[in-house]
Tab-separated table of C-alpha atoms in Angstrom:
chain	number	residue	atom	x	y	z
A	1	UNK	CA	-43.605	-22.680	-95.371
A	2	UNK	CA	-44.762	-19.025	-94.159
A	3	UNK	CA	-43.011	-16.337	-95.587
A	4	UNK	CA	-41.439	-15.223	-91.696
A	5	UNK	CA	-39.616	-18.360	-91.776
A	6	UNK	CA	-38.208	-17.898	-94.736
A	7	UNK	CA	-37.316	-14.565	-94.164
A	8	UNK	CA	-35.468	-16.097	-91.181
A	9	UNK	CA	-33.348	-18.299	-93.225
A	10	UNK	CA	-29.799	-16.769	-93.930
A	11	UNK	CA	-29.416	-16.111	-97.211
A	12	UNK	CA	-26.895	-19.164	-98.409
A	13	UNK	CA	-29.177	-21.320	-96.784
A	14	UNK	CA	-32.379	-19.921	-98.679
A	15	UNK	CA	-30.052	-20.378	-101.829
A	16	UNK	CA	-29.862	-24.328	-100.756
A	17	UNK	CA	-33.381	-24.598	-99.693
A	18	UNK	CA	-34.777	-23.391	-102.927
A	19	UNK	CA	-32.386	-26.164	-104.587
A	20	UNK	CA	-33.828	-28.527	-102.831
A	21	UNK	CA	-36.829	-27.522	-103.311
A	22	UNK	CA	-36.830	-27.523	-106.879
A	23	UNK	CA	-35.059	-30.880	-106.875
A	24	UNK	CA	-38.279	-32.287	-105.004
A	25	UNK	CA	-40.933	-30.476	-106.778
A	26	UNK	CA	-39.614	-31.860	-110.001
A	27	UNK	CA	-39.594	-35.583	-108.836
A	28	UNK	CA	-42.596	-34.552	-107.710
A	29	UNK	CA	-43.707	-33.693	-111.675
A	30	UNK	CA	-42.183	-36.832	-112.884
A	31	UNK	CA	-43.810	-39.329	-109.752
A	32	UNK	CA	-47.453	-37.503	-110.848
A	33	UNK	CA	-47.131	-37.989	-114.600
A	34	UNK	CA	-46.641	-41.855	-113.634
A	35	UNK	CA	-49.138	-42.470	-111.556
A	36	UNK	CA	-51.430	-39.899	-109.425
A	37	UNK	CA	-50.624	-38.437	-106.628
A	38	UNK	CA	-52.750	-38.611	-103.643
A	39	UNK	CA	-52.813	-34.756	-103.217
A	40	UNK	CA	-52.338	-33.071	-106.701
A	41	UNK	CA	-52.359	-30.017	-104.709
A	42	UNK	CA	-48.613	-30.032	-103.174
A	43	UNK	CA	-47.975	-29.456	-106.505
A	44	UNK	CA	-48.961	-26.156	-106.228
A	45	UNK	CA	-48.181	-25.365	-102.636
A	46	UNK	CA	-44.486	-26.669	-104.231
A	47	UNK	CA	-44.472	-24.419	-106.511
A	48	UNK	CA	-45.980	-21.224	-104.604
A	49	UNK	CA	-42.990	-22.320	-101.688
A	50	UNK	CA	-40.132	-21.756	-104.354
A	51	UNK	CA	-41.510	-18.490	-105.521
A	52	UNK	CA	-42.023	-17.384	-102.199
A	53	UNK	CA	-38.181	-18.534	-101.080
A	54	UNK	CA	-37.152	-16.405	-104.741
A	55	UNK	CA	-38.801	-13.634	-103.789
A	56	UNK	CA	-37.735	-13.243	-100.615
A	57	UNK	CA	-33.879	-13.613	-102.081
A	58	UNK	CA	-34.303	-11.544	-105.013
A	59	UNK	CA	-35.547	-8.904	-102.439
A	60	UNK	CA	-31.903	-9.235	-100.648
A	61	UNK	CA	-30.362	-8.950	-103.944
A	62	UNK	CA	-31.944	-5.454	-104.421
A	63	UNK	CA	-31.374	-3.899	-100.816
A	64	UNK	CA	-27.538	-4.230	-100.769
């Protein structure tokens, strides 16, 4: 996800995006520690995602 469309999102909706989010990077953890994933990668483009989407609402935090 780009950071314009998360900068699109309203801001309860970023809130439940980066729950969800977080939800699926961690079965993500748990379904590599198991057996391999295919792409070890999304991993990291998980992870990178949810910072991005924290960012982005920390930033609205700080401008109102």
């Amino acid at each position: 996800m780009k950071i314009a469309e998360i900068r699109e999102l309203a801001t309860n909706e970023l809130a439940e995006r980066i729950q969800t989010e977080e939800a699926n990077y961690t079965q993500m953890l748990l379904n590599h520690f198991v057996s391999p994933l295919e792409n070890p990668a999304q991993i990291k483009a998980a992870r990178r995602n949810i910072a991005r989407m924290k960012t982005v609402l920390r930033q609205r935090e700080l401008n109102k």
